[in-house]
Amino acid sequence: MQGRWPRLVEVTLPDFGEPTTEPALTVAIYEARLERVRTLMAKRGLDALVVYGDREHSANIAYVSGHDPRFEEALLVIAQNGTPHLLLGNEGWGYAALAKGSFERVLYQPLSLMGQPRDQLRPFAELLREAGLNESMAIGTAGWKGFDIGHGRTDPDWFEVPAFLVDALKGIAGERGTVVNAIDLLMNPDDGLRAINEADQLAMFEYAATIASNSVRRVLFGAKPGMSEYQAVQLMKLNGLPWSVHLMLSGGNRARYGLPSPSMRKLKRGEPFTVAFGIAGALNCRAGFLVEDQSELPDQIRDYVEKLVSPYFRAVVAWYETVGLNVTGGEVFEAVHQYVGDRFFGVGLNPGHLIHLDEWVHSPIFKDSMIRLKAGMALQLDIIPATGTSYFTSNVEDGIALADKRLRDELASRYPEAWSRIERRRNFMQEALGIRLKSEVLPFSNIPAYLPPFILSPRRVMSMA
């Protein structure tokens, strides 16, 4: 651990602003995605792909169709030819009219909530055949995850979609056909379709990250002892965008677990504190102690900054300065773990992953990974110490995108407001925090790498400058 080392300094965090326009995906983008799906299907020897979605697992079906299930499940059946069929319940059937993808809506009432009408029920197998499925076909399914067998590959015989769907597909394919889990078409961290994003999708993610990070920023600068956790959340000024995860905010012993939602409990001076907020395309998290400086910490952890926060932030800097085009995930892993590889830090999860409409798609960043980072990837810095000690943790989770010159030029010309924020964030990270970013690294957060270990002193942050 030689060379540059962080210190705690007073920093003015600029107001990078809120978006005044909201990016959106066009019909043409969904049509192009459908063609890419079919191209990959042919490459993998699949005659059809059935994409499953529900309220908690909507990213894959939304990526291809634009429809995000709300109350019910939905099925998108894509054959090599013809218009895909989107099977929907009673409420989803109407809502799907707003989606921009290319599909034919089909009512299948068993997807509806229990107790709702089933008066237009038709046999499931009949609807699947009308969608283009036939005997002897090779049929793939895509739900929301696969069983990982290493280096981004998944077990094709392990299914996470409902049994009724797998049984029906196997019944149609018959003995001469096959049914496999083909989730890697969409989620493989190397060549899955959702690993690489169009400029418009990245613009939407930047929009989401700006909103989410500004919400977390308001908490960092406004949380005070005596507030209830609910009152601290009200500082966020939430605007109604769909969440990708449960909102997390807690103090005291519950904060040590990271995931709890807020409660009526009052925040207390001196206790651990954590906050995380994620909306589709972005997540931001911070953690520290609800104090002004180390003198308010218990005697045994007054070296909190020196023992935990400084090496942690050095790992964060290593992450930012290592990620780039053609860099392997293994290189990023090693850059981080040279600073937080000791068992004390308890970093057990991947130090970064792909982010999309869902908070965690997959990760190219793991030990010995040979997967190379590519233009169009949206990545979240996600280094989480779990010390299991009174030192608690430190956390700074933010998102970036990687973009080659062509993609950067497209973003700058078509989304100048977002590009202005990106450039100002890069300048801030370089000048105020001393983080040297490669030209292809585009920070999306309005609190980029901004880490105040003492929440009641939000302008005192870690810096390499």
Tab-separated table of C-alpha atoms in Angstrom:
chain	number	residue	atom	x	y	z
A	1	MET	CA	0.000	0.000	0.000
A	2	GLN	CA	2.625	2.489	-1.092
A	3	GLY	CA	2.198	5.883	-2.730
A	4	ARG	CA	-0.856	8.121	-2.671
A	5	TRP	CA	-3.067	7.954	0.393
A	6	PRO	CA	-6.361	9.727	1.194
A	7	ARG	CA	-6.986	12.270	3.904
A	8	LEU	CA	-10.030	13.966	5.397
A	9	VAL	CA	-10.503	17.480	4.002
A	10	GLU	CA	-13.116	20.217	3.741
A	11	VAL	CA	-14.723	20.142	0.287
A	12	THR	CA	-17.523	22.145	-1.317
A	13	LEU	CA	-19.794	19.791	-3.254
A	14	PRO	CA	-21.105	21.629	-6.345
A	15	ASP	CA	-24.760	21.658	-7.235
A	16	PHE	CA	-24.676	19.639	-10.455
A	17	GLY	CA	-28.386	20.313	-10.970
A	18	GLU	CA	-31.579	18.404	-11.712
A	19	PRO	CA	-32.671	17.326	-15.210
A	20	THR	CA	-35.162	19.565	-16.986
A	21	THR	CA	-35.911	17.002	-19.708
A	22	GLU	CA	-36.553	13.259	-19.421
A	23	PRO	CA	-35.019	10.851	-21.980
A	24	ALA	CA	-37.221	8.130	-23.438
A	25	LEU	CA	-36.830	5.066	-25.628
A	26	THR	CA	-38.387	5.005	-29.091
A	27	VAL	CA	-40.284	2.317	-30.971
A	28	ALA	CA	-37.254	1.950	-33.248
A	29	ILE	CA	-35.045	1.013	-30.289
A	30	TYR	CA	-37.405	-1.778	-29.249
A	31	GLU	CA	-37.571	-3.042	-32.827
A	32	ALA	CA	-33.771	-3.117	-33.000
A	33	ARG	CA	-33.613	-4.981	-29.689
A	34	LEU	CA	-36.035	-7.593	-30.985
A	35	GLU	CA	-33.849	-8.155	-34.014
A	36	ARG	CA	-30.792	-8.551	-31.803
A	37	VAL	CA	-32.662	-11.078	-29.671
A	38	ARG	CA	-33.539	-13.110	-32.752
A	39	THR	CA	-29.986	-12.941	-34.041
A	40	LEU	CA	-28.659	-14.310	-30.758
A	41	MET	CA	-31.403	-16.945	-30.695
A	42	ALA	CA	-30.263	-18.194	-34.094
A	43	LYS	CA	-26.638	-18.148	-32.970
A	44	ARG	CA	-27.542	-20.303	-29.952
A	45	GLY	CA	-29.713	-22.648	-32.032
A	46	LEU	CA	-33.020	-21.553	-30.485
A	47	ASP	CA	-36.275	-21.524	-32.435
A	48	ALA	CA	-38.097	-19.502	-29.780
A	49	LEU	CA	-37.558	-17.591	-26.553
A	50	VAL	CA	-40.146	-17.157	-23.784
A	51	VAL	CA	-39.408	-14.215	-21.468
A	52	TYR	CA	-41.120	-14.262	-18.069
A	53	GLY	CA	-41.733	-11.191	-15.924
A	54	ASP	CA	-43.535	-10.198	-12.742
A	55	ARG	CA	-43.649	-7.232	-10.382
A	56	GLU	CA	-40.307	-8.032	-8.776
A	57	HIS	CA	-38.603	-9.294	-11.938
A	58	SER	CA	-39.594	-7.010	-14.777
A	59	ALA	CA	-36.263	-5.946	-16.279
A	60	ASN	CA	-35.834	-8.577	-18.991
A	61	ILE	CA	-39.373	-8.459	-20.317
A	62	ALA	CA	-39.350	-4.646	-20.144
A	63	TYR	CA	-36.057	-4.519	-22.047
A	64	VAL	CA	-37.538	-6.335	-25.043
A	65	SER	CA	-41.168	-5.172	-24.958
A	66	GLY	CA	-41.327	-1.957	-22.946
A	67	HIS	CA	-43.966	-3.570	-20.701
A	68	ASP	CA	-43.149	-3.714	-16.986
A	69	PRO	CA	-45.597	-5.954	-15.113
A	70	ARG	CA	-47.238	-4.281	-12.144
A	71	PHE	CA	-49.705	-6.571	-10.323
A	72	GLU	CA	-49.395	-9.687	-12.456
A	73	GLU	CA	-47.014	-11.951	-14.287
A	74	ALA	CA	-46.529	-11.656	-18.049
A	75	LEU	CA	-44.999	-13.823	-20.785
A	76	LEU	CA	-43.424	-12.627	-24.020
A	77	VAL	CA	-43.207	-15.404	-26.631
A	78	ILE	CA	-40.689	-14.658	-29.381
A	79	ALA	CA	-40.488	-17.018	-32.356
A	80	GLN	CA	-38.004	-16.508	-35.174
A	81	ASN	CA	-40.775	-15.169	-37.405
A	82	GLY	CA	-43.922	-13.161	-36.864
A	83	THR	CA	-44.978	-10.713	-34.195
A	84	PRO	CA	-44.163	-11.735	-30.602
A	85	HIS	CA	-47.153	-12.513	-28.387
A	86	LEU	CA	-47.393	-10.888	-24.956
A	87	LEU	CA	-49.574	-12.962	-22.628
A	88	LEU	CA	-51.182	-10.833	-19.931
A	89	GLY	CA	-53.695	-10.957	-17.107
A	90	ASN	CA	-56.790	-8.790	-16.782
A	91	GLU	CA	-55.054	-5.651	-15.540
A	92	GLY	CA	-51.838	-6.071	-17.491
A	93	TRP	CA	-53.748	-6.374	-20.763
A	94	GLY	CA	-54.889	-2.766	-20.617
A	95	TYR	CA	-51.674	-1.328	-19.207
A	96	ALA	CA	-49.567	-2.996	-21.922
A	97	ALA	CA	-51.162	-0.724	-24.531
A	98	LEU	CA	-48.733	1.970	-23.352
A	99	ALA	CA	-45.624	-0.111	-24.102
A	100	LYS	CA	-43.618	0.735	-27.217
A	101	GLY	CA	-42.391	-2.740	-28.117
A	102	SER	CA	-43.579	-4.783	-31.063
A	103	PHE	CA	-46.018	-7.453	-29.848
A	104	GLU	CA	-49.582	-8.716	-30.015
A	105	ARG	CA	-51.472	-8.553	-26.734
A	106	VAL	CA	-53.057	-11.849	-25.672
A	107	LEU	CA	-55.336	-12.237	-22.657
A	108	TYR	CA	-54.481	-15.219	-20.462
A	109	GLN	CA	-56.510	-14.750	-17.311
A	110	PRO	CA	-54.696	-17.231	-15.012
A	111	LEU	CA	-51.932	-14.595	-14.896
A	112	SER	CA	-54.450	-12.351	-13.109
A	113	LEU	CA	-54.703	-12.055	-9.344
A	114	MET	CA	-56.703	-14.704	-7.526
A	115	GLY	CA	-60.423	-14.120	-7.393
A	116	GLN	CA	-60.519	-12.081	-10.604
A	117	PRO	CA	-62.652	-13.202	-13.583
A	118	ARG	CA	-61.603	-16.214	-15.642
A	119	ASP	CA	-64.544	-15.947	-18.029
A	120	GLN	CA	-62.405	-15.748	-21.187
A	121	LEU	CA	-60.099	-18.629	-20.339
A	122	ARG	CA	-58.415	-20.480	-23.171
A	123	PRO	CA	-56.016	-23.454	-22.969
A	124	PHE	CA	-52.441	-22.357	-22.266
A	125	ALA	CA	-50.899	-24.730	-24.805
A	126	GLU	CA	-53.237	-23.429	-27.479
A	127	LEU	CA	-52.088	-19.845	-26.878
A	128	LEU	CA	-48.439	-20.880	-26.952
A	129	ARG	CA	-48.942	-22.668	-30.276
A	130	GLU	CA	-50.683	-19.599	-31.713
A	131	ALA	CA	-47.610	-17.601	-30.666
A	132	GLY	CA	-45.441	-19.813	-32.879
A	133	LEU	CA	-44.329	-22.686	-30.630
A	134	ASN	CA	-44.410	-26.182	-32.086
A	135	GLU	CA	-43.223	-29.719	-31.564
A	136	SER	CA	-39.499	-30.458	-31.971
A	137	MET	CA	-38.522	-26.837	-31.346
A	138	ALA	CA	-35.543	-25.703	-29.304
A	139	ILE	CA	-37.145	-23.287	-26.832
A	140	GLY	CA	-35.315	-21.014	-24.409
A	141	THR	CA	-36.678	-19.383	-21.283
A	142	ALA	CA	-35.552	-16.129	-19.664
A	143	GLY	CA	-36.762	-15.157	-16.228
A	144	TRP	CA	-34.479	-13.135	-13.995
A	145	LYS	CA	-31.425	-15.222	-13.127
A	146	GLY	CA	-29.574	-18.411	-13.899
A	147	PHE	CA	-27.611	-20.868	-11.833
A	148	ASP	CA	-24.051	-19.587	-12.164
A	149	ILE	CA	-21.495	-22.231	-13.138
A	150	GLY	CA	-18.597	-19.783	-13.404
A	151	HIS	CA	-17.220	-16.946	-15.539
A	152	GLY	CA	-20.649	-15.622	-16.494
A	153	ARG	CA	-22.018	-18.947	-17.730
A	154	THR	CA	-25.287	-20.455	-16.485
A	155	ASP	CA	-26.652	-23.990	-16.274
A	156	PRO	CA	-29.156	-24.431	-19.166
A	157	ASP	CA	-31.031	-27.138	-17.247
A	158	TRP	CA	-31.735	-25.015	-14.161
A	159	PHE	CA	-34.995	-23.021	-14.361
A	160	GLU	CA	-36.126	-20.076	-12.269
A	161	VAL	CA	-39.402	-19.494	-14.137
A	162	PRO	CA	-42.632	-21.083	-12.817
A	163	ALA	CA	-43.037	-24.840	-13.114
A	164	PHE	CA	-46.329	-24.483	-14.992
A	165	LEU	CA	-44.475	-22.679	-17.767
A	166	VAL	CA	-41.620	-25.170	-17.982
A	167	ASP	CA	-44.068	-28.092	-18.014
A	168	ALA	CA	-46.150	-26.506	-20.775
A	169	LEU	CA	-43.103	-25.755	-22.928
A	170	LYS	CA	-41.727	-29.275	-22.533
A	171	GLY	CA	-45.143	-30.654	-23.422
A	172	ILE	CA	-45.149	-28.693	-26.681
A	173	ALA	CA	-41.506	-29.356	-27.601
A	174	GLY	CA	-41.951	-33.075	-27.040
A	175	GLU	CA	-39.220	-35.703	-26.990
A	176	ARG	CA	-37.595	-34.377	-30.135
A	177	GLY	CA	-37.456	-30.802	-28.870
A	178	THR	CA	-35.582	-29.108	-26.033
A	179	VAL	CA	-36.325	-26.522	-23.378
A	180	VAL	CA	-33.371	-24.708	-21.795
A	181	ASN	CA	-32.721	-21.725	-19.580
A	182	ALA	CA	-31.391	-19.111	-22.009
A	183	ILE	CA	-31.091	-16.232	-19.558
A	184	ASP	CA	-27.509	-15.628	-20.672
A	185	LEU	CA	-28.817	-14.160	-23.950
A	186	LEU	CA	-29.905	-11.141	-21.934
A	187	MET	CA	-27.786	-11.165	-18.770
A	188	ASN	CA	-24.386	-12.689	-19.535
A	189	PRO	CA	-21.835	-10.123	-18.261
A	190	ASP	CA	-19.714	-10.465	-21.393
A	191	ASP	CA	-22.088	-10.554	-24.361
A	192	GLY	CA	-25.607	-10.488	-22.892
A	193	LEU	CA	-27.844	-7.954	-24.607
A	194	ARG	CA	-28.438	-5.968	-21.429
A	195	ALA	CA	-24.708	-5.697	-20.718
A	196	ILE	CA	-24.332	-3.123	-23.497
A	197	ASN	CA	-26.613	-0.077	-23.668
A	198	GLU	CA	-27.662	2.366	-26.354
A	199	ALA	CA	-27.001	6.082	-25.880
A	200	ASP	CA	-30.684	6.653	-25.115
A	201	GLN	CA	-30.690	4.012	-22.401
A	202	LEU	CA	-27.553	5.471	-20.835
A	203	ALA	CA	-29.176	8.900	-20.890
A	204	MET	CA	-32.127	7.433	-18.987
A	205	PHE	CA	-29.749	5.906	-16.450
A	206	GLU	CA	-27.965	9.241	-15.990
A	207	TYR	CA	-31.347	10.880	-15.448
A	208	ALA	CA	-32.227	8.264	-12.820
A	209	ALA	CA	-28.829	8.543	-11.134
A	210	THR	CA	-29.130	12.308	-10.896
A	211	ILE	CA	-32.512	12.028	-9.192
A	212	ALA	CA	-31.451	9.222	-6.839
A	213	SER	CA	-28.127	10.772	-5.850
A	214	ASN	CA	-29.695	14.160	-5.178
A	215	SER	CA	-32.123	12.396	-2.821
A	216	VAL	CA	-29.252	10.766	-0.924
A	217	ARG	CA	-27.372	14.084	-0.918
A	218	ARG	CA	-30.300	15.781	0.847
A	219	VAL	CA	-30.171	13.137	3.567
A	220	LEU	CA	-26.395	13.518	4.018
A	221	PHE	CA	-26.745	17.261	4.457
A	222	GLY	CA	-29.993	17.215	6.414
A	223	ALA	CA	-30.145	14.197	8.740
A	224	LYS	CA	-29.968	15.168	12.409
A	225	PRO	CA	-30.242	13.403	15.775
A	226	GLY	CA	-33.808	13.467	17.057
A	227	MET	CA	-35.331	12.979	13.616
A	228	SER	CA	-37.224	9.775	13.074
A	229	GLU	CA	-35.969	7.617	10.238
A	230	TYR	CA	-39.207	8.462	8.420
A	231	GLN	CA	-38.464	12.176	8.772
A	232	ALA	CA	-34.977	11.632	7.374
A	233	VAL	CA	-36.511	9.953	4.319
A	234	GLN	CA	-38.782	12.938	3.773
A	235	LEU	CA	-35.641	14.968	3.060
A	236	MET	CA	-35.275	12.971	-0.159
A	237	LYS	CA	-38.183	14.712	-1.930
A	238	LEU	CA	-39.088	11.522	-3.769
A	239	ASN	CA	-40.717	12.104	-7.135
A	240	GLY	CA	-42.473	8.821	-7.900
A	241	LEU	CA	-40.036	7.143	-10.287
A	242	PRO	CA	-40.194	3.328	-9.996
A	243	TRP	CA	-37.823	1.911	-7.404
A	244	SER	CA	-35.389	-0.882	-8.236
A	245	VAL	CA	-34.934	-1.869	-4.567
A	246	HIS	CA	-36.620	-1.193	-1.247
A	247	LEU	CA	-35.584	2.161	0.163
A	248	MET	CA	-33.054	1.618	2.960
A	249	LEU	CA	-32.394	4.044	5.810
A	250	SER	CA	-31.640	3.132	9.402
A	251	GLY	CA	-29.591	4.063	12.440
A	252	GLY	CA	-28.309	2.202	15.463
A	253	ASN	CA	-28.026	-1.561	15.564
A	254	ARG	CA	-30.332	-2.057	12.561
A	255	ALA	CA	-27.959	-0.040	10.391
A	256	ARG	CA	-25.355	-2.778	10.840
A	257	TYR	CA	-27.487	-5.042	8.665
A	258	GLY	CA	-27.662	-2.541	5.800
A	259	LEU	CA	-30.996	-3.586	4.325
A	260	PRO	CA	-33.716	-2.397	6.768
A	261	SER	CA	-36.342	0.070	5.628
A	262	PRO	CA	-36.953	3.183	7.765
A	263	SER	CA	-39.096	3.181	10.899
A	264	MET	CA	-40.418	5.605	13.516
A	265	ARG	CA	-37.232	5.112	15.519
A	266	LYS	CA	-35.397	8.352	16.404
A	267	LEU	CA	-31.851	8.834	15.142
A	268	LYS	CA	-29.295	9.210	17.923
A	269	ARG	CA	-25.999	11.066	18.015
A	270	GLY	CA	-23.024	8.739	17.929
A	271	GLU	CA	-24.693	5.759	16.287
A	272	PRO	CA	-24.077	4.019	12.932
A	273	PHE	CA	-26.148	5.303	10.022
A	274	THR	CA	-26.810	4.085	6.495
A	275	VAL	CA	-28.963	5.183	3.570
A	276	ALA	CA	-29.506	3.655	0.123
A	277	PHE	CA	-31.955	4.607	-2.594
A	278	GLY	CA	-32.360	2.939	-5.965
A	279	ILE	CA	-34.624	3.705	-8.892
A	280	ALA	CA	-34.647	1.936	-12.243
A	281	GLY	CA	-31.153	2.471	-13.634
A	282	ALA	CA	-29.391	3.811	-10.551
A	283	LEU	CA	-28.570	3.256	-6.890
A	284	ASN	CA	-26.665	5.381	-4.387
A	285	CYS	CA	-25.605	4.439	-0.879
A	286	ARG	CA	-23.666	6.049	1.971
A	287	ALA	CA	-22.803	4.879	5.473
A	288	GLY	CA	-20.936	6.260	8.452
A	289	PHE	CA	-21.490	7.499	12.005
A	290	LEU	CA	-23.949	10.166	13.127
A	291	VAL	CA	-21.232	12.344	14.687
A	292	GLU	CA	-19.303	15.511	13.865
A	293	ASP	CA	-15.832	14.038	14.371
A	294	GLN	CA	-13.937	11.110	15.849
A	295	SER	CA	-14.038	12.556	19.374
A	296	GLU	CA	-17.688	11.490	19.595
A	297	LEU	CA	-16.881	7.868	18.782
A	298	PRO	CA	-16.215	5.249	21.467
A	299	ASP	CA	-12.549	5.169	22.527
A	300	GLN	CA	-11.874	1.801	20.894
A	301	ILE	CA	-12.869	3.006	17.401
A	302	ARG	CA	-11.559	6.567	17.334
A	303	ASP	CA	-9.163	5.394	14.665
A	304	TYR	CA	-12.227	4.668	12.470
A	305	VAL	CA	-10.934	6.832	9.610
A	306	GLU	CA	-7.383	5.511	9.745
A	307	LYS	CA	-8.262	1.836	10.177
A	308	LEU	CA	-11.321	1.501	7.939
A	309	VAL	CA	-12.335	4.570	5.948
A	310	SER	CA	-8.933	5.527	4.503
A	311	PRO	CA	-8.043	2.103	3.062
A	312	TYR	CA	-11.636	1.722	1.930
A	313	PHE	CA	-11.572	5.025	0.069
A	314	ARG	CA	-8.198	4.109	-1.406
A	315	ALA	CA	-9.855	0.985	-2.808
A	316	VAL	CA	-12.649	3.151	-4.212
A	317	VAL	CA	-10.081	5.358	-5.930
A	318	ALA	CA	-8.323	2.283	-7.314
A	319	TRP	CA	-11.665	1.107	-8.733
A	320	TYR	CA	-12.330	4.432	-10.454
A	321	GLU	CA	-8.809	4.726	-11.823
A	322	THR	CA	-8.670	1.121	-13.070
A	323	VAL	CA	-12.034	0.680	-14.811
A	324	GLY	CA	-11.899	1.424	-18.516
A	325	LEU	CA	-12.352	0.007	-21.972
A	326	ASN	CA	-10.707	-3.366	-22.545
A	327	VAL	CA	-9.766	-3.694	-18.859
A	328	THR	CA	-10.592	-7.127	-17.451
A	329	GLY	CA	-12.878	-7.581	-14.483
A	330	GLY	CA	-10.045	-9.462	-12.808
A	331	GLU	CA	-7.805	-6.407	-13.022
A	332	VAL	CA	-10.437	-4.279	-11.281
A	333	PHE	CA	-10.870	-6.962	-8.610
A	334	GLU	CA	-7.152	-7.058	-7.874
A	335	ALA	CA	-6.840	-3.260	-7.834
A	336	VAL	CA	-9.529	-3.078	-5.138
A	337	HIS	CA	-8.443	-6.035	-3.038
A	338	GLN	CA	-4.882	-4.820	-2.615
A	339	TYR	CA	-6.390	-2.312	-0.184
A	340	VAL	CA	-9.374	-4.167	1.324
A	341	GLY	CA	-8.400	-7.805	0.891
A	342	ASP	CA	-7.677	-8.291	4.595
A	343	ARG	CA	-10.306	-10.347	6.448
A	344	PHE	CA	-11.003	-7.363	8.710
A	345	PHE	CA	-12.801	-5.562	5.887
A	346	GLY	CA	-15.103	-8.495	5.142
A	347	VAL	CA	-15.554	-7.593	1.468
A	348	GLY	CA	-17.246	-10.734	0.202
A	349	LEU	CA	-19.348	-9.551	-2.737
A	350	ASN	CA	-18.166	-8.421	-6.167
A	351	PRO	CA	-16.578	-4.949	-5.987
A	352	GLY	CA	-18.841	-3.662	-8.751
A	353	HIS	CA	-21.449	-4.988	-11.133
A	354	LEU	CA	-23.598	-4.214	-14.145
A	355	ILE	CA	-26.675	-2.127	-13.406
A	356	HIS	CA	-29.793	-1.717	-15.533
A	357	LEU	CA	-33.523	-1.450	-14.865
A	358	ASP	CA	-32.746	-3.912	-12.086
A	359	GLU	CA	-30.132	-2.953	-9.526
A	360	TRP	CA	-27.864	-5.947	-10.180
A	361	VAL	CA	-27.787	-7.595	-13.609
A	362	HIS	CA	-24.581	-9.645	-13.361
A	363	SER	CA	-20.938	-8.852	-12.704
A	364	PRO	CA	-17.863	-9.075	-14.919
A	365	ILE	CA	-15.774	-8.131	-11.869
A	366	PHE	CA	-14.567	-11.142	-9.918
A	367	LYS	CA	-11.273	-12.834	-9.108
A	368	ASP	CA	-9.404	-13.946	-12.251
A	369	SER	CA	-12.171	-12.653	-14.524
A	370	MET	CA	-11.019	-12.365	-18.123
A	371	ILE	CA	-14.187	-10.538	-19.194
A	372	ARG	CA	-13.199	-7.226	-20.749
A	373	LEU	CA	-15.169	-4.072	-19.993
A	374	LYS	CA	-16.842	-2.573	-23.057
A	375	ALA	CA	-18.362	0.645	-24.336
A	376	GLY	CA	-22.018	0.898	-23.374
A	377	MET	CA	-21.657	-0.885	-20.049
A	378	ALA	CA	-23.351	0.731	-17.046
A	379	LEU	CA	-21.521	-0.213	-13.857
A	380	GLN	CA	-22.068	0.399	-10.181
A	381	LEU	CA	-19.188	0.758	-7.765
A	382	ASP	CA	-20.274	-1.580	-4.981
A	383	ILE	CA	-17.469	-2.250	-2.487
A	384	ILE	CA	-19.136	-3.156	0.814
A	385	PRO	CA	-17.051	-3.748	3.948
A	386	ALA	CA	-18.806	-6.017	6.450
A	387	THR	CA	-16.422	-5.885	9.401
A	388	GLY	CA	-18.870	-7.367	11.897
A	389	THR	CA	-17.179	-5.200	14.517
A	390	SER	CA	-17.858	-1.924	16.299
A	391	TYR	CA	-16.122	-0.211	13.374
A	392	PHE	CA	-19.356	-0.791	11.434
A	393	THR	CA	-18.701	0.005	7.780
A	394	SER	CA	-18.043	2.703	5.210
A	395	ASN	CA	-19.859	2.847	1.917
A	396	VAL	CA	-19.926	4.927	-1.241
A	397	GLU	CA	-22.003	3.363	-4.024
A	398	ASP	CA	-22.427	5.272	-7.290
A	399	GLY	CA	-22.864	4.466	-10.972
A	400	ILE	CA	-20.845	5.135	-14.100
A	401	ALA	CA	-20.954	4.279	-17.788
A	402	LEU	CA	-18.108	3.378	-20.108
A	403	ALA	CA	-18.168	5.078	-23.493
A	404	ASP	CA	-15.799	5.141	-26.425
A	405	LYS	CA	-15.388	8.340	-28.449
A	406	ARG	CA	-18.293	7.553	-30.772
A	407	LEU	CA	-20.662	6.984	-27.856
A	408	ARG	CA	-19.356	10.034	-25.982
A	409	ASP	CA	-19.903	12.208	-29.053
A	410	GLU	CA	-23.438	10.874	-29.436
A	411	LEU	CA	-24.285	11.561	-25.798
A	412	ALA	CA	-22.792	15.043	-25.971
A	413	SER	CA	-24.686	15.992	-29.126
A	414	ARG	CA	-28.057	14.444	-28.281
A	415	TYR	CA	-28.120	14.949	-24.516
A	416	PRO	CA	-26.133	18.153	-23.876
A	417	GLU	CA	-27.671	18.793	-20.458
A	418	ALA	CA	-26.653	15.350	-19.193
A	419	TRP	CA	-23.242	15.694	-20.828
A	420	SER	CA	-22.646	18.984	-19.031
A	421	ARG	CA	-23.328	17.292	-15.679
A	422	ILE	CA	-20.986	14.436	-16.589
A	423	GLU	CA	-18.150	16.801	-17.469
A	424	ARG	CA	-18.596	18.828	-14.284
A	425	ARG	CA	-18.595	15.654	-12.181
A	426	ARG	CA	-15.380	14.507	-13.843
A	427	ASN	CA	-13.750	17.863	-13.100
A	428	PHE	CA	-14.884	17.728	-9.469
A	429	MET	CA	-13.544	14.209	-8.981
A	430	GLN	CA	-10.202	15.201	-10.467
A	431	GLU	CA	-9.726	18.592	-8.835
A	432	ALA	CA	-11.433	18.219	-5.457
A	433	LEU	CA	-11.029	14.491	-4.809
A	434	GLY	CA	-7.851	13.786	-6.781
A	435	ILE	CA	-9.334	10.835	-8.688
A	436	ARG	CA	-7.815	10.441	-12.145
A	437	LEU	CA	-10.479	9.117	-14.489
A	438	LYS	CA	-9.872	7.754	-17.961
A	439	SER	CA	-11.676	9.631	-20.711
A	440	GLU	CA	-14.149	6.780	-21.192
A	441	VAL	CA	-15.392	6.815	-17.574
A	442	LEU	CA	-18.618	8.819	-17.238
A	443	PRO	CA	-19.788	9.428	-13.645
A	444	PHE	CA	-23.595	9.543	-13.331
A	445	SER	CA	-23.972	10.429	-9.646
A	446	ASN	CA	-24.396	13.957	-8.301
A	447	ILE	CA	-22.390	12.872	-5.240
A	448	PRO	CA	-19.562	11.228	-7.204
A	449	ALA	CA	-17.205	9.378	-4.815
A	450	TYR	CA	-18.234	11.901	-2.155
A	451	LEU	CA	-17.653	10.156	1.187
A	452	PRO	CA	-18.208	11.935	4.512
A	453	PRO	CA	-17.423	9.394	7.273
A	454	PHE	CA	-19.011	11.668	9.892
A	455	ILE	CA	-22.573	12.358	8.775
A	456	LEU	CA	-22.964	15.511	10.904
A	457	SER	CA	-19.952	17.023	9.096
A	458	PRO	CA	-21.051	16.433	5.505
A	459	ARG	CA	-18.451	18.778	4.010
A	460	ARG	CA	-15.504	16.863	5.487
A	461	VAL	CA	-14.818	14.088	3.011
A	462	MET	CA	-12.111	11.719	1.917
A	463	SER	CA	-9.865	13.043	-0.850
A	464	MET	CA	-6.656	12.185	-2.680
A	465	ALA	CA	-6.146	15.808	-3.748
